[in-house]
PDB file of C-alpha atoms in Angstrom:
ATOM      1  CA  PRO H   1     102.492-163.663   0.722  1.00 77.00           C
ATOM      2  CA  ARG H   2     105.106-165.201  -1.680  1.00 87.00           C
ATOM      3  CA  ALA H   3     103.108-168.394  -1.855  1.00 89.00           C
ATOM      4  CA  LYS H   4      99.953-166.604  -2.464  1.00 89.00           C
ATOM      5  CA  SER H   5     101.769-164.294  -5.127  1.00 87.00           C
ATOM      6  CA  LEU H   6     102.910-167.455  -7.263  1.00 88.00           C
ATOM      7  CA  TYR H   7      99.646-169.088  -6.974  1.00 91.00           C
ATOM      8  CA  ASN H   8      97.636-165.778  -8.200  1.00 88.00           C
ATOM      9  CA  LYS H   9     100.172-165.731 -11.217  1.00 86.00           C
ATOM     10  CA  LYS H  10      99.629-169.283 -11.863  1.00 88.00           C
ATOM     11  CA  VAL H  11      95.948-168.807 -11.889  1.00 88.00           C
ATOM     12  CA  MET H  12      95.982-165.966 -14.210  1.00 85.00           C
ATOM     13  CA  HIS H  13      98.142-167.778 -16.329  1.00 85.00           C
ATOM     14  CA  LYS H  14      95.453-170.908 -16.666  1.00 87.00           C
ATOM     15  CA  ASP H  15      92.538-168.014 -17.250  1.00 86.00           C
ATOM     16  CA  ALA H  16      95.079-166.417 -20.011  1.00 83.00           C
ATOM     17  CA  VAL H  17      95.243-169.860 -21.826  1.00 84.00           C
ATOM     18  CA  ALA H  18      91.567-171.036 -21.556  1.00 88.00           C
ATOM     19  CA  LEU H  19      90.931-167.484 -23.244  1.00 83.00           C
ATOM     20  CA  VAL H  20      93.112-167.877 -25.641  1.00 81.00           C
ATOM     21  CA  LYS H  21      91.664-170.959 -26.721  1.00 84.00           C
ATOM     22  CA  HIS H  22      88.230-169.715 -26.438  1.00 86.00           C
ATOM     23  CA  VAL H  23      89.099-167.291 -28.845  1.00 81.00           C
ATOM     24  CA  LEU H  24      90.658-169.143 -31.267  1.00 80.00           C
ATOM     25  CA  THR H  25      88.021-171.815 -31.272  1.00 85.00           C
ATOM     26  CA  CYS H  26      85.406-168.993 -32.135  1.00 82.00           C
ATOM     27  CA  LEU H  27      87.566-167.496 -34.554  1.00 80.00           C
ATOM     28  CA  LYS H  28      87.642-170.665 -36.299  1.00 79.00           C
ATOM     29  CA  TYR H  29      84.256-171.337 -36.450  1.00 81.00           C
ATOM     30  CA  GLN H  30      82.828-167.902 -37.238  1.00 79.00           C
ATOM     31  CA  THR H  31      85.498-167.052 -40.037  1.00 71.00           C
ATOM     32  CA  GLN H  32      86.006-169.241 -42.943  1.00 71.00           C
ATOM     33  CA  ASP H  33      88.270-166.843 -44.695  1.00 79.00           C
ATOM     34  CA  GLU H  34      91.849-167.436 -43.675  1.00 80.00           C
ATOM     35  CA  GLU H  35      92.679-163.878 -44.656  1.00 81.00           C
ATOM     36  CA  GLN H  36      89.797-162.612 -42.341  1.00 78.00           C
ATOM     37  CA  GLN H  37      91.215-164.712 -39.465  1.00 76.00           C
ATOM     38  CA  GLU H  38      94.348-162.776 -40.169  1.00 78.00           C
ATOM     39  CA  SER H  39      93.344-159.830 -39.964  1.00 77.00           C
ATOM     40  CA  TYR H  40      91.437-159.932 -36.510  1.00 74.00           C
ATOM     41  CA  PHE H  41      95.212-160.248 -35.049  1.00 73.00           C
ATOM     42  CA  THR H  42      96.780-157.618 -37.109  1.00 76.00           C
ATOM     43  CA  ASP H  43      94.574-155.127 -37.809  1.00 69.00           C
ATOM     44  CA  SER H  44      92.236-155.257 -34.208  1.00 67.00           C
ATOM     45  CA  SER H  45      93.131-154.089 -31.008  1.00 76.00           C
ATOM     46  CA  VAL H  46      90.680-156.195 -28.979  1.00 70.00           C
ATOM     47  CA  LEU H  47      93.631-158.618 -27.501  1.00 69.00           C
ATOM     48  CA  ASP H  48      96.114-155.888 -26.784  1.00 74.00           C
ATOM     49  CA  THR H  49      93.448-153.931 -24.705  1.00 73.00           C
ATOM     50  CA  ALA H  50      92.220-157.364 -22.965  1.00 71.00           C
ATOM     51  CA  ILE H  51      95.660-157.950 -21.940  1.00 71.00           C
ATOM     52  CA  ARG H  52      96.278-154.507 -20.303  1.00 74.00           C
ATOM     53  CA  PHE H  53      92.914-153.847 -18.757  1.00 71.00           C
ATOM     54  CA  GLY H  54      91.822-157.153 -18.134  1.00 67.00           C
ATOM     55  CA  THR H  55      90.960-158.274 -14.600  1.00 61.00           C
ATOM     56  CA  THR H  56      90.927-161.594 -12.531  1.00 57.00           C
ATOM     57  CA  GLU H  57      87.923-162.248 -10.479  1.00 57.00           C
ATOM     58  CA  PHE H  58      87.761-165.116  -7.880  1.00 48.00           C
TER      59      PHE H  58
END
């Protein structure tokens, strides 16, 4: 049980890193304005909602 819990945490971390990289890449290519990119993180609850209610699928 302890090894499985550790494995699950590592998988979730790996998936979270991949998700953040993907979001940043998409944001970089979809918005040219730096102010617009910044407002995505300051005015949006998208990432907060994803973190709070996200699921891990295997």
